[in-house]
Coordinates of C-alpha atoms and ligand atoms in Angstrom, one line a residue:
X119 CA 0.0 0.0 0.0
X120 CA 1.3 3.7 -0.5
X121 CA 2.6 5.1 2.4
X122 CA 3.4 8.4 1.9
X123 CA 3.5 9.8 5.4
X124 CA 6.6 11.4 7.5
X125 CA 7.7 10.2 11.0
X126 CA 7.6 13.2 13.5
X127 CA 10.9 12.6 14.0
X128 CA 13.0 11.1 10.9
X129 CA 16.2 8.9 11.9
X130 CA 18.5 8.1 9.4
X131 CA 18.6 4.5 8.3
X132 CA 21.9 2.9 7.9
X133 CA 22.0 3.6 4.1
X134 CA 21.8 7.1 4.5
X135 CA 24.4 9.4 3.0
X136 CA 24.9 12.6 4.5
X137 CA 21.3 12.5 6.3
X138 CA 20.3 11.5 3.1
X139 CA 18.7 8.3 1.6
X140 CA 15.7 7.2 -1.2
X141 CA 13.1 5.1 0.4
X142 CA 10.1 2.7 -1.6
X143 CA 6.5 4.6 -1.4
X144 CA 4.8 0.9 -1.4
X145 CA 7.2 -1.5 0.9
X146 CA 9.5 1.0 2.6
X147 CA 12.6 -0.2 1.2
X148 CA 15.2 2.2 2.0
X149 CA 18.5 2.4 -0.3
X150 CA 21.9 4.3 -0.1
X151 CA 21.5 7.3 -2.4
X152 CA 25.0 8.0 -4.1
X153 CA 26.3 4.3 -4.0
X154 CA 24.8 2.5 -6.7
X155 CA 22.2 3.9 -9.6
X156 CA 18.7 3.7 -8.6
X157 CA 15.5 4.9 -9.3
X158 CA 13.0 2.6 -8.3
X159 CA 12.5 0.0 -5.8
X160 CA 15.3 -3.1 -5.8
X161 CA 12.7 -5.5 -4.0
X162 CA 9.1 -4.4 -5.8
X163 CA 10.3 -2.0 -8.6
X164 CA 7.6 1.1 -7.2
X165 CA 8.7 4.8 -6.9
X166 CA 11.3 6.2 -4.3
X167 CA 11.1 9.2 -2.3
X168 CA 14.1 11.2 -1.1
X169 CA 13.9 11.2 2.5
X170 CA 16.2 13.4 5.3
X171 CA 16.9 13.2 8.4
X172 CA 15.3 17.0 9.4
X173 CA 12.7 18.9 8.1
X174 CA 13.4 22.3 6.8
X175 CA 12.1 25.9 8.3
X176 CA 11.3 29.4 6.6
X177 CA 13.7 31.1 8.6
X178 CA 16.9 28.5 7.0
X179 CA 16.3 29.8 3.7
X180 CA 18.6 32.1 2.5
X181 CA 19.6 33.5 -0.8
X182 CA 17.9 33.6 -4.7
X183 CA 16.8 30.7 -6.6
X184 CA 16.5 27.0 -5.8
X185 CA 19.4 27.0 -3.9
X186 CA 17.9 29.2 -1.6
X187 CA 16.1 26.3 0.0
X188 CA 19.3 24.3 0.0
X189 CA 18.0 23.3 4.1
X190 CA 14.9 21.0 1.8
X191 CA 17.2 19.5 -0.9
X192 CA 20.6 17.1 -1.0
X193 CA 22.6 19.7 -1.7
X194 CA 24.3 22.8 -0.9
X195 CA 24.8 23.7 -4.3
X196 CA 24.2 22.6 -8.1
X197 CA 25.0 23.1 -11.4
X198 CA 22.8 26.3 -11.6
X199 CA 22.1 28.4 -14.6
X200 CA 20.5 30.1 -12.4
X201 CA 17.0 29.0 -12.5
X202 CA 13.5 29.4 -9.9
X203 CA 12.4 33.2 -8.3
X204 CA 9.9 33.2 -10.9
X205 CA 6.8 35.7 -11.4
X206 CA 4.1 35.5 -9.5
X207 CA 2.1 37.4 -11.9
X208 CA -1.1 39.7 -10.4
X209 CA -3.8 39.2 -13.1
X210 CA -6.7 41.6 -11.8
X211 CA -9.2 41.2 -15.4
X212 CA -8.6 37.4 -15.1
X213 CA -9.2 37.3 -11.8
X214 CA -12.7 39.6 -12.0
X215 CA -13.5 37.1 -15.1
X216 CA -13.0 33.8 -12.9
X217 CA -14.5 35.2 -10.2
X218 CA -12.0 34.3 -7.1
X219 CA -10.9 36.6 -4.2
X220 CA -7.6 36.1 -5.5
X221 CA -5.7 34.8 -9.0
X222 CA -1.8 34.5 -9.1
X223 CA 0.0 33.3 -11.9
X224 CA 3.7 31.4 -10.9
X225 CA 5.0 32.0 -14.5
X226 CA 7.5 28.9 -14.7
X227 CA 7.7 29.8 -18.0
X228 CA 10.4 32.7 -16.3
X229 CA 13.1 29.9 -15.9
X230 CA 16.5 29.7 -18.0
X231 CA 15.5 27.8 -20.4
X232 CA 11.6 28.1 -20.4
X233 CA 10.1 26.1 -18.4
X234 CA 10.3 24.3 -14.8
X235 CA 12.2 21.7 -15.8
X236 CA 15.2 23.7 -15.1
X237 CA 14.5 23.6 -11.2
X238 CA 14.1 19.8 -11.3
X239 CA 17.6 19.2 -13.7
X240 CA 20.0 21.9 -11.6
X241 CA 19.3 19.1 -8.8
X242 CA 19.5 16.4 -11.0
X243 CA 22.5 16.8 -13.2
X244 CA 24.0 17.4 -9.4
X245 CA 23.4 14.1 -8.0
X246 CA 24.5 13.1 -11.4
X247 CA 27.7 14.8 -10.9
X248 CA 28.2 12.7 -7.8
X249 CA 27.6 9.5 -9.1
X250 CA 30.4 10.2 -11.5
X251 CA 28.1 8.9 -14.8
X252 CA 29.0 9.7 -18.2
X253 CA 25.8 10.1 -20.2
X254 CA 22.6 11.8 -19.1
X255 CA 19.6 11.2 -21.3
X256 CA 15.6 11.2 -20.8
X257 CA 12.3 11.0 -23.0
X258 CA 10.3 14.0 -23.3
X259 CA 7.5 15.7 -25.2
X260 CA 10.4 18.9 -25.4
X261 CA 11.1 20.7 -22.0
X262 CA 13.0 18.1 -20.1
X263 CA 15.0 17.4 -23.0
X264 CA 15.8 21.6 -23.6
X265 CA 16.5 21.2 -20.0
X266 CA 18.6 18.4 -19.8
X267 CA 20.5 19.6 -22.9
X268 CA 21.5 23.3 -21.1
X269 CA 22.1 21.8 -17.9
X270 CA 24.0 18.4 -19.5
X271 CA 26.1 21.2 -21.5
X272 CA 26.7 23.3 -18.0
X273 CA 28.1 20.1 -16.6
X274 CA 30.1 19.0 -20.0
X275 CA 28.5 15.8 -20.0
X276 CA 27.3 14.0 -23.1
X277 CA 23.4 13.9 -23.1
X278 CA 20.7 12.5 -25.0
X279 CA 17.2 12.8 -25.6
X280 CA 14.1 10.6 -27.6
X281 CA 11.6 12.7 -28.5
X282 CA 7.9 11.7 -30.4
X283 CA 8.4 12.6 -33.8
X284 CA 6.8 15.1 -35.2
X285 CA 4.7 15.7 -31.7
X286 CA 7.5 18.2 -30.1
X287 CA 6.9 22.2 -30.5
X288 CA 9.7 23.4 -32.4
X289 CA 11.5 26.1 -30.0
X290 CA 11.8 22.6 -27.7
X291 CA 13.7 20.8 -30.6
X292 CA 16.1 23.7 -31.6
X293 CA 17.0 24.3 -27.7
X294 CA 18.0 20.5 -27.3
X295 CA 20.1 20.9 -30.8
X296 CA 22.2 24.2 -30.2
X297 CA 22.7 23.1 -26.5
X298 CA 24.4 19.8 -28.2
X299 CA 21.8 17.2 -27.3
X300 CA 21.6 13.6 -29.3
X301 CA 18.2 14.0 -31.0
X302 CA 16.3 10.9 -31.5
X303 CA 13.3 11.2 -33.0
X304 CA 11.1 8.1 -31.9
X305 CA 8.1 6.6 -34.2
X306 CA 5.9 6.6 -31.0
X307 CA 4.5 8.7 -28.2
X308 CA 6.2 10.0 -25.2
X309 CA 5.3 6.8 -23.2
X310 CA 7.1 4.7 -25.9
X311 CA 10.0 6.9 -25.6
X312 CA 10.0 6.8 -21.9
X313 CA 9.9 2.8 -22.0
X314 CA 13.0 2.7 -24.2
X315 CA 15.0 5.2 -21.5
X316 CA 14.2 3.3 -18.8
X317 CA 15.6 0.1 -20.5
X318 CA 18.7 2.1 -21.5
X319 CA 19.5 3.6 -18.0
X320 CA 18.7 -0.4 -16.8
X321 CA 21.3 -1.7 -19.0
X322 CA 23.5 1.2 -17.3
X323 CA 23.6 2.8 -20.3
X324 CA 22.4 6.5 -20.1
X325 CA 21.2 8.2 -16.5
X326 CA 18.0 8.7 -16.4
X327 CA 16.7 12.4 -15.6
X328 CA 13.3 11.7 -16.2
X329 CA 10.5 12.5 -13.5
X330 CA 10.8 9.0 -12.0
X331 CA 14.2 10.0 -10.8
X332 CA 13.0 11.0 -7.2
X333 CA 16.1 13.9 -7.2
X334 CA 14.5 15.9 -9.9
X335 CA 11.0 16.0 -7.9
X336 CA 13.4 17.6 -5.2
X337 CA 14.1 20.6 -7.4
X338 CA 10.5 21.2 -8.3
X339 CA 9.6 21.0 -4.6
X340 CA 10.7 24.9 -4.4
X341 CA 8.1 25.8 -7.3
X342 CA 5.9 25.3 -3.7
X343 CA 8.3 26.7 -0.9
X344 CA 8.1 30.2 -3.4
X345 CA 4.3 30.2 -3.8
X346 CA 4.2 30.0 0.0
X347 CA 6.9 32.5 1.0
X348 CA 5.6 34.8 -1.6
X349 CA 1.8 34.4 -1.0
X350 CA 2.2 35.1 2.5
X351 CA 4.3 38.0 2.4
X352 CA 1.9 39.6 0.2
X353 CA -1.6 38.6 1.9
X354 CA -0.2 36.9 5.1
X355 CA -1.8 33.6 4.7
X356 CA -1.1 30.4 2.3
X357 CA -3.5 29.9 -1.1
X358 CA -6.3 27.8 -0.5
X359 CA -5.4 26.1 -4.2
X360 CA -2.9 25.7 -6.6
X361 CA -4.1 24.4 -10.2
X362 CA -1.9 22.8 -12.4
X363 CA -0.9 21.2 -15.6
X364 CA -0.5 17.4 -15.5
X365 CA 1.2 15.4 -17.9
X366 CA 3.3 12.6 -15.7
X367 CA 2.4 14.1 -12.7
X368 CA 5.5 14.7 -11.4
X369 CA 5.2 18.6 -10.2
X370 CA 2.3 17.6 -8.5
X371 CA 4.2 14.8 -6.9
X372 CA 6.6 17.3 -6.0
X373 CA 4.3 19.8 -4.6
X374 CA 2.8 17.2 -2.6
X375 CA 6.0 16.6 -0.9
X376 CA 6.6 20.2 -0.6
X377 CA 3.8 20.6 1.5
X378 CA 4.0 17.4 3.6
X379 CA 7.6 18.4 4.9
X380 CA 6.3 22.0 5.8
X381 CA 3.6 20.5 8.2
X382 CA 6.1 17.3 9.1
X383 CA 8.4 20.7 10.1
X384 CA 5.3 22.5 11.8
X385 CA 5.7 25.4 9.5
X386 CA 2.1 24.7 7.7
X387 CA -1.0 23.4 9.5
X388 CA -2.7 20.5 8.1
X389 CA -5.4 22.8 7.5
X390 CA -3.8 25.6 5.3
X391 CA -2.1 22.6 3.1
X392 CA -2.9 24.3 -0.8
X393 CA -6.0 21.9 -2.4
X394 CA -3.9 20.1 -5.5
X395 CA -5.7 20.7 -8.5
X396 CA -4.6 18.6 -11.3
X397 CA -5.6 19.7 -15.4
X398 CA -5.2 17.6 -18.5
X399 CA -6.3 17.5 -22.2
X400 CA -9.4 15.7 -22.9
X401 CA -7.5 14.0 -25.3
X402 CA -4.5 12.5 -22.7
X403 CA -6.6 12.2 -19.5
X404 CA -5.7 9.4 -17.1
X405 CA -4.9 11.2 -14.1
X406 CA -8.9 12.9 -14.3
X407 CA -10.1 9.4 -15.0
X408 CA -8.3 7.9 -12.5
X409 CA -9.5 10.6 -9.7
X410 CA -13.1 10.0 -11.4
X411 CA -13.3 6.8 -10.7
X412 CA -11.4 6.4 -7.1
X413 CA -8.5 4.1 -8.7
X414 CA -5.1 4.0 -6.6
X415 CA -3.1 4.0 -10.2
X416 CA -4.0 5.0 -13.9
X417 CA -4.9 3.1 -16.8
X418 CA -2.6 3.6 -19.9
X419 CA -3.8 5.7 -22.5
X420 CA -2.3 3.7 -25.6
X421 CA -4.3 6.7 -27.7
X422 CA -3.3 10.6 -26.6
X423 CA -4.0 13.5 -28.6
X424 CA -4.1 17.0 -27.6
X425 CA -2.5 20.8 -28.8
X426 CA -0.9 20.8 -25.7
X427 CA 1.9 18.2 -26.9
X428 CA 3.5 19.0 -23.2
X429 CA 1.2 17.1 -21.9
X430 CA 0.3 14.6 -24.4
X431 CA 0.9 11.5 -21.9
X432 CA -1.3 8.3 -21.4
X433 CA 0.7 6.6 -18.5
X434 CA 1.8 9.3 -16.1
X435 CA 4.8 7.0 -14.2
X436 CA 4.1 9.3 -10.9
X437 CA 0.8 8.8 -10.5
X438 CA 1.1 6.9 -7.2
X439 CA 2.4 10.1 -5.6
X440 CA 0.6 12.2 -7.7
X441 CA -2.9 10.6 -6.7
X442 CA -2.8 10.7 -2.5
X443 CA -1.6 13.9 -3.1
X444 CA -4.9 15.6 -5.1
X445 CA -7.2 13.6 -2.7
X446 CA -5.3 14.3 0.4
X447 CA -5.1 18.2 0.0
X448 CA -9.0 18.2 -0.7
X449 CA -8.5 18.6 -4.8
X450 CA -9.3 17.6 -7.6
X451 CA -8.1 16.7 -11.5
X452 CA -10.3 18.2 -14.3
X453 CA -9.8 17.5 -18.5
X454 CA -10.2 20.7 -20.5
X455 CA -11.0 21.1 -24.2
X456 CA -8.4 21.9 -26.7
X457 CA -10.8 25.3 -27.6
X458 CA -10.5 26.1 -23.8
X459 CA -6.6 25.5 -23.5
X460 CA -6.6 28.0 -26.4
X461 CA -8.9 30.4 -24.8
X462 CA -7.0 30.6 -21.6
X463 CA -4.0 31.0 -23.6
X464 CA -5.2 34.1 -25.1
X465 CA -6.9 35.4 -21.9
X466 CA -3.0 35.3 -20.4
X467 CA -1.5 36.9 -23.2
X468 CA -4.1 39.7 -22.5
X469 CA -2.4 39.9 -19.3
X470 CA 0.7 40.5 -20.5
X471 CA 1.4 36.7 -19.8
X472 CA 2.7 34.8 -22.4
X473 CA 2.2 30.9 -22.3
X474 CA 2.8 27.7 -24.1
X475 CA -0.5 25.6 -24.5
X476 CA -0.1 23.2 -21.6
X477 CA 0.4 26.1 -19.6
X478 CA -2.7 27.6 -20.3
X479 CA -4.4 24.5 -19.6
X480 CA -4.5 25.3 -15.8
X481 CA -6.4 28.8 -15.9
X482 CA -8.8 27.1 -18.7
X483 CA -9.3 24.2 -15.8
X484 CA -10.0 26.9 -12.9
X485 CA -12.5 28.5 -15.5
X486 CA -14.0 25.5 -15.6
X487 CA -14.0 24.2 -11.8
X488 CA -15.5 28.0 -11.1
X489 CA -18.2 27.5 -13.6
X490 CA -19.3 24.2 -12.5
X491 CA -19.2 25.7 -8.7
X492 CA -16.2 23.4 -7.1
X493 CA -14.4 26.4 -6.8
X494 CA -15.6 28.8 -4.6
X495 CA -15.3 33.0 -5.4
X496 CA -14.2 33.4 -1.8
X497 CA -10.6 31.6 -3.3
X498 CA -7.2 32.6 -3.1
X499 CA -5.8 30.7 -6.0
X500 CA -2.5 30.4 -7.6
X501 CA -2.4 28.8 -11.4
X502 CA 0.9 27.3 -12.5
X503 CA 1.8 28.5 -16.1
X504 CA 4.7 25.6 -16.4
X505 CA 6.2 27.0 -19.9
X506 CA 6.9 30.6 -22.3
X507 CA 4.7 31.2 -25.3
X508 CA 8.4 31.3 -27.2
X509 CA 8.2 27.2 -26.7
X510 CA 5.8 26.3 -29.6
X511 CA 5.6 29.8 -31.9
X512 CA 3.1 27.6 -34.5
X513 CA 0.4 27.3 -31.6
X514 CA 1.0 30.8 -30.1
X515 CA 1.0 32.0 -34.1
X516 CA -2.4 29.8 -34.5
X517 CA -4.2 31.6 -31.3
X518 CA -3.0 35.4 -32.2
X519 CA -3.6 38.0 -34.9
X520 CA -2.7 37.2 -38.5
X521 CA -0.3 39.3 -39.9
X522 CA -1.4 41.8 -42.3
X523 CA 0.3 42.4 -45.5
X524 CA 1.0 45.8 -46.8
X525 CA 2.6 48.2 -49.5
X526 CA 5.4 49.8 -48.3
X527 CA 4.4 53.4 -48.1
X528 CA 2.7 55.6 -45.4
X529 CA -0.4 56.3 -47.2
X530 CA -1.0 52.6 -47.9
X531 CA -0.5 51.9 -44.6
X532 CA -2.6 54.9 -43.6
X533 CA -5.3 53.3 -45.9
X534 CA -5.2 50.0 -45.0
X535 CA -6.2 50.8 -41.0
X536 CA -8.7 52.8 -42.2
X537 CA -7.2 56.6 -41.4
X538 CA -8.3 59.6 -44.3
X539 CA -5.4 60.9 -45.3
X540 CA -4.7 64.4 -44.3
X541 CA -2.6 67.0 -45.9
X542 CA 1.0 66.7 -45.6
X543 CA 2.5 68.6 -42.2
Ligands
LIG842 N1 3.7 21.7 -18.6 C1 4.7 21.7 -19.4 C2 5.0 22.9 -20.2 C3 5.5 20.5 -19.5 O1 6.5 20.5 -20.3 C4 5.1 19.4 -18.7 C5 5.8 18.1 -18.8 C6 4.0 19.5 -17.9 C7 3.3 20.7 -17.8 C8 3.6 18.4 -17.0 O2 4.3 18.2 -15.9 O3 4.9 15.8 -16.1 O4 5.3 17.0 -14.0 O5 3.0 16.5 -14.8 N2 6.7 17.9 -19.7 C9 7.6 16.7 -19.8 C10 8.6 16.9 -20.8 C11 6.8 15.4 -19.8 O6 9.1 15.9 -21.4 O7 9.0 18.0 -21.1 P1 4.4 16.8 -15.1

């Protein structure tokens, strides 16, 4: 069964490393950390968790970025670009058009390389570091593997990424090739690609820096520790919700965590825990089934299809963290249209907020939740916008204003928007 809870007091098993060590969600099998390569469980083969030997405290954080919150992660330092102290973006018309008391946007989309993949590699390619492999590589529908790429070149260490041909938004692709990445395109979806990493990195060929590595859900935990410090400072209390994109569910994972150390540390009452609100595409939607239906894991979706090609995932690997976590907090998952994604898209770019699709997907999934009346208008909600509009320039081009053509001479242009021409000052 998943056990997900923290002792009051955590005591380091024999394994550990430096208060340190990964333990099995499902038997409680606890491993070294840095000794051998591992990512899940050598007796059942479920998902680790990092696990420490303290809880951190607001008051140990010091400094900008994800290292700031050095006191919650396995390190003092990383291979930093930098990346995290992202926007939290005020969007009053969006807010008085949802209808909550309050609507921030935590633009991920701020981070070096575009999205908030970036918090979960400068961790990652870290531990890597200190395992002393050779070859990083992952499968991704774009933003782990622009991620991996930067942070792989950072590090000078060979990476590679799979990628479903034809399905990744083009800014993704050229940020993997100029930051040196091994392309390979894959005749599948990302769940095919993800199948063939996890055999390579088996075989001991390639680290694997997908979400299933438990590190990288370390980095992403800080997405929540900055909502948190932020919100409060501005409104001196927590949100009640924080909606998000979910492709294989590894930020909410993360988040989940976040929020369970802060009330294992006594900074965050069980009470003021965020409601985890999970979004995905009609079209790749087996996290919303799953919470539909009151299943303990997914059901592959062999079939995905969506605009939002972040998210275009039918067999999210971190479901079984991902799923306590929504039903614990009191929240929900919710599949949105691709018309709505696009909609909320625009409505941010109104803002001033510039999104790739899978971003968008959260606001259009509060929109929804409000509408149907789960979410209240007495809210303080923050929506995660997990990539930049610059990511996939086809769908951003697709949702905006056509470019007009015109002659090339003031009175033509005059013309064309409709202004009579005066006489000449
Ligand atoms: N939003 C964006 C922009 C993403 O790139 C992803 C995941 C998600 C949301 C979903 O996050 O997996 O933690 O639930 N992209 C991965 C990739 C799969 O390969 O870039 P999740």
């Amino acid at each position: 069964m998943t056990d997900l809870s923290l002792p009051e007091t955590p005591e380091a098993p024999a394994v550990a490393e430096d208060g340190v060590w990964l333990r099995c969600i499902e038997c409680g099998h606890e491993h070294a950390p840095f000794d051998d390569i591992v990512y899940t469980c050598e007796e059942c083969d479920s998902l680790l968790e990092a696990r420490y030997d303290r809880y951190p405290t607001f008051d140990e954080f010091a400094g900008r970025g994800v290292w700031r919150y050095s006191a919650a992660l396995p390190f003092e330092e990383g291979v930093t670009l930098p990346e995290g102290d992202t926007p939290l973006h005020r969007v009053p018309r969006l807010e008085d058009d949802v209808g909550v008391r309050t609507l921030r946007v935590k633009h991920e989309g701020m981070n070096p390389t575009g999205s908030f993949k970036d918090r979960g590699m400068t961790v990652g390619v870290r531990v890597a570091a200190e395992l002393g492999v050779g070859r990083l590589a992952c499968a991704s529908t774009g933003n782990t593997s622009a991620a991996l790429a930067a942070y792989g070149a950072r590090a000078d260490l060979e990476t590679l990424v799979l990628l479903p041909a034809g399905k990744v938004a083009a800014g993704k692709v050229a940020q993997a090739s100029l930051h040196g990445a091994r392309i390979l395109e894959v005749d599948g979806n990302f769940d095919a690609c993800l199948d063939v990493v996890q055999n390579l990195a088996d075989r001991g060929e390639a680290y694997l820096l997908n979400s299933l590595n438990p590190f990288r859900l370390e980095g992403q935990k800080t997405i929540g520790l900055e909502i948190l410090e932020e919100f409060r400072d501005d409104y001196g209390r927590f949100p009640d919700r924080i909606v998000l994109p979910v492709g294989n569910a590894g930020n909410t994972a993360a988040l989940y965590k976040c929020f369970r150390e802060l009330v294992a540390a006594g900074e965050l009452e069980p009470d003021e825990v965020p409601k985890l609100t999970g979004v995905q595409a009609e079209g790749a939607a087996p996290m919303v089934e799953a919470i539909e239906s009151g299943a303990e894991d997914t059901e592959r979706w062999a079939e995905v299809e969506t605009i939002a090609t972040a998210i275009r995932i039918g067999n999210p690997v971190n479901a079984p963290k991902a799923l306590p976590g929504i039903r614990e907090t009191g929240g929900t998952a919710v599949a949105v249209s691709d018309d709505e994604i696009t909609d909320a898209q625009r409505a941010l770019a109104h803002e001033g907020v510039g999104v790739e699709p899978a971003s968008a997907a959260s606001v259009a999934g509060l929109r929804k939740l409000r509408s149907e009346g789960v979410v209240g208008d007495d809210e303080d909600v923050v929506c995660l916008t997990t990539g930049h509009l610059l990511k996939d320039p086809d769908a951003a081009a697709a949702a905006g204003n056509d470019p007009e053509p015109v002659a090339n001479s003031t009175e033509a242009v005059l013309e064309h928007l409709g202004i009579a021409a005066t006489a000449e000052r």
